[in-house]
PDB file of C-alpha atoms in Angstrom:
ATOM      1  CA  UNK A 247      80.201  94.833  76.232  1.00  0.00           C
ATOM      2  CA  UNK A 248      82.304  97.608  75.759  1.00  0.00           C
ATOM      3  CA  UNK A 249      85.573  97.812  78.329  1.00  0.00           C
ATOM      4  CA  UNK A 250      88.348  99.703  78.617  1.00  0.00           C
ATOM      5  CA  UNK A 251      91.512  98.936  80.368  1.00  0.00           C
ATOM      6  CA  UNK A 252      93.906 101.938  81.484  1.00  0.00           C
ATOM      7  CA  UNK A 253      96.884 101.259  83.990  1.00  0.00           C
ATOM      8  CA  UNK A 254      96.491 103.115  87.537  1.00  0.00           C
ATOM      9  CA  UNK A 255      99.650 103.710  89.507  1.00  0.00           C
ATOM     10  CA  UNK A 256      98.997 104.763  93.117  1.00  0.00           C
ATOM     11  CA  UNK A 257     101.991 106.343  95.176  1.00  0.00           C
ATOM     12  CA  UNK A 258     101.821 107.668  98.754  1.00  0.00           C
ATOM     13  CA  UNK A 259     102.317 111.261  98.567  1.00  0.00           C
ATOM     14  CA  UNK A 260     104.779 111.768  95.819  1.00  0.00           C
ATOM     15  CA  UNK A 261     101.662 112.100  92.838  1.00  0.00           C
ATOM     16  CA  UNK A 262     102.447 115.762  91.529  1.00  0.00           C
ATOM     17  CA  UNK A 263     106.661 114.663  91.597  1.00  0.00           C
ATOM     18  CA  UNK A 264     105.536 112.047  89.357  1.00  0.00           C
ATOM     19  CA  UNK A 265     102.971 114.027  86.595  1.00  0.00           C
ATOM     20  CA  UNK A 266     105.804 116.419  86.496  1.00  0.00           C
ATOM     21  CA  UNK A 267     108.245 113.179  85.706  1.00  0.00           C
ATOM     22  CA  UNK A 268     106.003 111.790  83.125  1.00  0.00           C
ATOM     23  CA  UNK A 269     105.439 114.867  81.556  1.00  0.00           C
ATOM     24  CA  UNK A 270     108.818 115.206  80.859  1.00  0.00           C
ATOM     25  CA  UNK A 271     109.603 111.438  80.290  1.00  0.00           C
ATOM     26  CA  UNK A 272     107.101 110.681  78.392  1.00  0.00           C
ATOM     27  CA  UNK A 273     105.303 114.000  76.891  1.00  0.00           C
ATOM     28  CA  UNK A 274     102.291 113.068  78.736  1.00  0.00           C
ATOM     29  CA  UNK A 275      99.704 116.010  79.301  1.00  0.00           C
ATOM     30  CA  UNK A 276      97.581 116.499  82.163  1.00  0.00           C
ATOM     31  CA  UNK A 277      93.926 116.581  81.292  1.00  0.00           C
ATOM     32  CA  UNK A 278      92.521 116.054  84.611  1.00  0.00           C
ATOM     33  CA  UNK A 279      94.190 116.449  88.211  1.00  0.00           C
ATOM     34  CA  UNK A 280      92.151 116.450  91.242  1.00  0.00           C
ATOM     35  CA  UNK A 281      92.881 116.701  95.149  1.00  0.00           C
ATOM     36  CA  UNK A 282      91.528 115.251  98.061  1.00  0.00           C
ATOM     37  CA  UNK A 283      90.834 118.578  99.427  1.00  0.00           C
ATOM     38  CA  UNK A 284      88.831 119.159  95.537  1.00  0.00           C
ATOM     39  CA  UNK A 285      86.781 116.356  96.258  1.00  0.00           C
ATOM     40  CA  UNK A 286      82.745 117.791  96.539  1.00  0.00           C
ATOM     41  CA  UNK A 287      81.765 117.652 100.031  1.00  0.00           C
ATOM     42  CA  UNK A 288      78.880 114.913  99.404  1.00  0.00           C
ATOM     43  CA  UNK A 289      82.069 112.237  98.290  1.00  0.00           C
ATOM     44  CA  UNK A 290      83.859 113.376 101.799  1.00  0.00           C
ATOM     45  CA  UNK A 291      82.760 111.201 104.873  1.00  0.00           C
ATOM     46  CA  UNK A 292      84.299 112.877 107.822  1.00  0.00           C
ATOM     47  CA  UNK A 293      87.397 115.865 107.987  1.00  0.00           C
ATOM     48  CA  UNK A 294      90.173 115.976 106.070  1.00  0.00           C
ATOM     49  CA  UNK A 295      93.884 116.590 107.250  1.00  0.00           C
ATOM     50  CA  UNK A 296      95.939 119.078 105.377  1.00  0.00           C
ATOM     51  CA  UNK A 297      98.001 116.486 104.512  1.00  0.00           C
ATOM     52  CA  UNK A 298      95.219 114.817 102.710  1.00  0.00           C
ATOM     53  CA  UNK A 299      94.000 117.999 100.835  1.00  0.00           C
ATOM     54  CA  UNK A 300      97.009 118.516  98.525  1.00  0.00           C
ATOM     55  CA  UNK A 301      97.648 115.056  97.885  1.00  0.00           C
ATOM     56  CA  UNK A 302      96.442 113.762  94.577  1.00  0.00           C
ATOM     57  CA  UNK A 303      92.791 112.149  94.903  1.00  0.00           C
ATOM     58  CA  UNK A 304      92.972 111.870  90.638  1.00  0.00           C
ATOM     59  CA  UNK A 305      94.869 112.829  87.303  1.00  0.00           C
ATOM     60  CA  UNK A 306      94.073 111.353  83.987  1.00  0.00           C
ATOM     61  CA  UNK A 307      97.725 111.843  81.814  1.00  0.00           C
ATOM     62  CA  UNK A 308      97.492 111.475  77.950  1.00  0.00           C
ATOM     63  CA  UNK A 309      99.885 109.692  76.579  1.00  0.00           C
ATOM     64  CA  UNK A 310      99.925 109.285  72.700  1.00  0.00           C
ATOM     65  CA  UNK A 311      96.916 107.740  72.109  1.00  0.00           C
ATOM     66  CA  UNK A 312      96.641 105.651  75.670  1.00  0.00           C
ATOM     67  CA  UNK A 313      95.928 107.074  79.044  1.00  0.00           C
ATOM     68  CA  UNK A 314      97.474 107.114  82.304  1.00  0.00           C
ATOM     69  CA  UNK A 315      95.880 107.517  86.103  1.00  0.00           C
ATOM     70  CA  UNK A 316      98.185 108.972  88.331  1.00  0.00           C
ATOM     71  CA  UNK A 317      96.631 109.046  92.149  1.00  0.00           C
ATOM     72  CA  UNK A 318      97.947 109.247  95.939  1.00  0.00           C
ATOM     73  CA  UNK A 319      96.771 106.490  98.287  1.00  0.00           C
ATOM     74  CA  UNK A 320      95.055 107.962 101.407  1.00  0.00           C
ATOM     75  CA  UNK A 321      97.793 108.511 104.115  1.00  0.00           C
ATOM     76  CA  UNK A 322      96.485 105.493 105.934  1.00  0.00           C
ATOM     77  CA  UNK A 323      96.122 103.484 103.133  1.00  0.00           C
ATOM     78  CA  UNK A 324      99.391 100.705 103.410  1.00  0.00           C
ATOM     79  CA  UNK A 325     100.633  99.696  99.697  1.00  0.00           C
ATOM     80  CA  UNK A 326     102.324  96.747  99.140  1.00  0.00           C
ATOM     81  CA  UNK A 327     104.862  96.014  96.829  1.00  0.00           C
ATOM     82  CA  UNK A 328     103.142  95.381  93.633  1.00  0.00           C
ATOM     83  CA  UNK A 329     100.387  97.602  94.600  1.00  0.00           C
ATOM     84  CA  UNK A 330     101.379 100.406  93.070  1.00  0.00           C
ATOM     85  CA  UNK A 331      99.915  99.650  89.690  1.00  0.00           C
ATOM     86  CA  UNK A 332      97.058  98.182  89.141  1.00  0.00           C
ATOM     87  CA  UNK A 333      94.226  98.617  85.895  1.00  0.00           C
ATOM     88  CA  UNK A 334      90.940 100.397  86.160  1.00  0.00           C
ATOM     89  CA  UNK A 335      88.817  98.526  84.384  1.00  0.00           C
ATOM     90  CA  UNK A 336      85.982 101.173  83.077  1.00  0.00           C
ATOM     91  CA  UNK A 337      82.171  99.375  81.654  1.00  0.00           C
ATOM     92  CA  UNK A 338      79.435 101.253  80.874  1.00  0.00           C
ATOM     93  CA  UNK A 339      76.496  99.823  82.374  1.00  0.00           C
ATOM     94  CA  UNK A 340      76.415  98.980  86.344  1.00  0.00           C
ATOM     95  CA  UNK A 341      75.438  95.017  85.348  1.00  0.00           C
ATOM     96  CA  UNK A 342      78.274  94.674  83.747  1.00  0.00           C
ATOM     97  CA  UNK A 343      80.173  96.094  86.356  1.00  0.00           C
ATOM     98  CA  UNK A 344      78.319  93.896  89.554  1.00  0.00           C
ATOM     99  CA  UNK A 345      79.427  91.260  86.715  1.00  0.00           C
ATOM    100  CA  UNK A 346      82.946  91.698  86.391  1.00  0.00           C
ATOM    101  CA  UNK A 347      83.374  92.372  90.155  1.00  0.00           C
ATOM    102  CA  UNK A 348      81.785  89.349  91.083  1.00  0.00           C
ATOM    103  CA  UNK A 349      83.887  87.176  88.890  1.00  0.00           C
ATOM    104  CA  UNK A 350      87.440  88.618  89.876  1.00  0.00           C
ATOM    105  CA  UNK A 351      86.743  88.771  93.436  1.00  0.00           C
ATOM    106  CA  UNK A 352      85.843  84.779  93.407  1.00  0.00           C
ATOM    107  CA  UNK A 353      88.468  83.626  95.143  1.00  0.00           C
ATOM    108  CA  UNK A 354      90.250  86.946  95.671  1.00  0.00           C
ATOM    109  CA  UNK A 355      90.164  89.503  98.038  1.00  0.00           C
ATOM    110  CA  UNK A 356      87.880  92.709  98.007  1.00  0.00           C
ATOM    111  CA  UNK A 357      89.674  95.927  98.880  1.00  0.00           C
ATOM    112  CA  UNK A 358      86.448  97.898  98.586  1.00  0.00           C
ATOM    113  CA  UNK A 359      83.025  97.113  97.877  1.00  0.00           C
ATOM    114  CA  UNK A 360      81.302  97.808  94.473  1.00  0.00           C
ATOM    115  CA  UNK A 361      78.935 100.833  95.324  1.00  0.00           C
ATOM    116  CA  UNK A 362      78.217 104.291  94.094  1.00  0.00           C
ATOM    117  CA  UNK A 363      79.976 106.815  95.217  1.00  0.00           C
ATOM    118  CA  UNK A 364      79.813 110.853  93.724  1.00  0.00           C
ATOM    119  CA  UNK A 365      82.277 110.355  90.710  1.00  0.00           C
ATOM    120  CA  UNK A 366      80.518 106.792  89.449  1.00  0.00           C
ATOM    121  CA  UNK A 367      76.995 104.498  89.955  1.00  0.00           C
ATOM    122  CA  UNK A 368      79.359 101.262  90.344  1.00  0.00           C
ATOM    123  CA  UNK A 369      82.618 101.991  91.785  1.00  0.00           C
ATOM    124  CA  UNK A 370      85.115  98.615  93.513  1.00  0.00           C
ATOM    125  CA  UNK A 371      88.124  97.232  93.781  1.00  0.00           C
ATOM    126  CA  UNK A 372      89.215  93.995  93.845  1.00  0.00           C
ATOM    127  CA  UNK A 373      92.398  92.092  93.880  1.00  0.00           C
ATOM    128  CA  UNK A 374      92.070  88.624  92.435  1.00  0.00           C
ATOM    129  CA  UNK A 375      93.290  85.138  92.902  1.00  0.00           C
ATOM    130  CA  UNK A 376      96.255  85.810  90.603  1.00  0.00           C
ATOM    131  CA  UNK A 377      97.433  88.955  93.006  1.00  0.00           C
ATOM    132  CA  UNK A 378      96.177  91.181  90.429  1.00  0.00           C
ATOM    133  CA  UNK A 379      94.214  94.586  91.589  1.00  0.00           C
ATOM    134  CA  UNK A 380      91.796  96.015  89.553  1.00  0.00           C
ATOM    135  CA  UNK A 381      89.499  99.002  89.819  1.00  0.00           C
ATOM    136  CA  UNK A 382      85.925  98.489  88.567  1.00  0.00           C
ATOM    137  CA  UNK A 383      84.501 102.033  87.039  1.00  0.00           C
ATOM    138  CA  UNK A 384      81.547 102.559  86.023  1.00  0.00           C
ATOM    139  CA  UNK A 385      81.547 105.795  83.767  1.00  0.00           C
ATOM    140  CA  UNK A 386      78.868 108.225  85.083  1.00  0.00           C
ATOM    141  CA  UNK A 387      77.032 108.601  81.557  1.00  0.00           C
TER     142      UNK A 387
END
């Protein structure tokens, strides 16, 4: 099985302050950035708030060799302290996904069910027994 770990910090609202940190921090460049507002209409469910349009829905940051997701919560979204980072976990193949999902959320707490949604077939997250969130990805190819 091939899996990649990259870390995921969510914030609520200040996304763009904190690309523009890292990129001057840590010489990180922005190779993908995505808004709520960007999202395709068939991965939005109901109307969107301006507020929710400009905040960050994604950003992938290159760092070195490693990666870093940079992302907004949704404004009614409540993170907790130690929510803010968390790992996306990213498989291949949706089995291994339903997999991994079902083994960290065994005894843990589901924060949203493992189903496709536009950007992936297998799509979750989880936070298990240890208090530790993770994002379950599927990559769309």
């Amino acid at each position: 099985m091939n899996v990649k770990f990259t870390p995921f910090i969510m914030l609520d609202g200040h996304a763009n302050e904190a690309i523009r940190f890292y990129e001057q921090a840590l010489g990180a460049q922005v190779v993908f950035k995505q808004t709520f507002g960007e999202i395709p209409e068939e991965g939005n469910t109901s109307p969107m708030a301006e507020e929710l349009k400009k905040r960050i829905a994604h950003s992938v940051l290159v760092v070195g060799r490693s990666e870093l997701f940079v992302s907004d919560s949704e404004p009614n979204q409540q993170l907790e302290r130690g929510d803010q980072v968390n790992i996306c976990l990213t498989v291949k193949d949706v089995s291994d996904a339903e997999r991994i999902y079902d083994a960290l959320r065994s005894e843990g707490k589901v924060l949203s069910p493992l189903q496709p949604l536009y950007f992936s077939p297998a799509y979750g997250m989880v936070t298990d027994q240890f208090g530790v969130t993770f994002q379950i990805f599927t990559d769309i190819n």
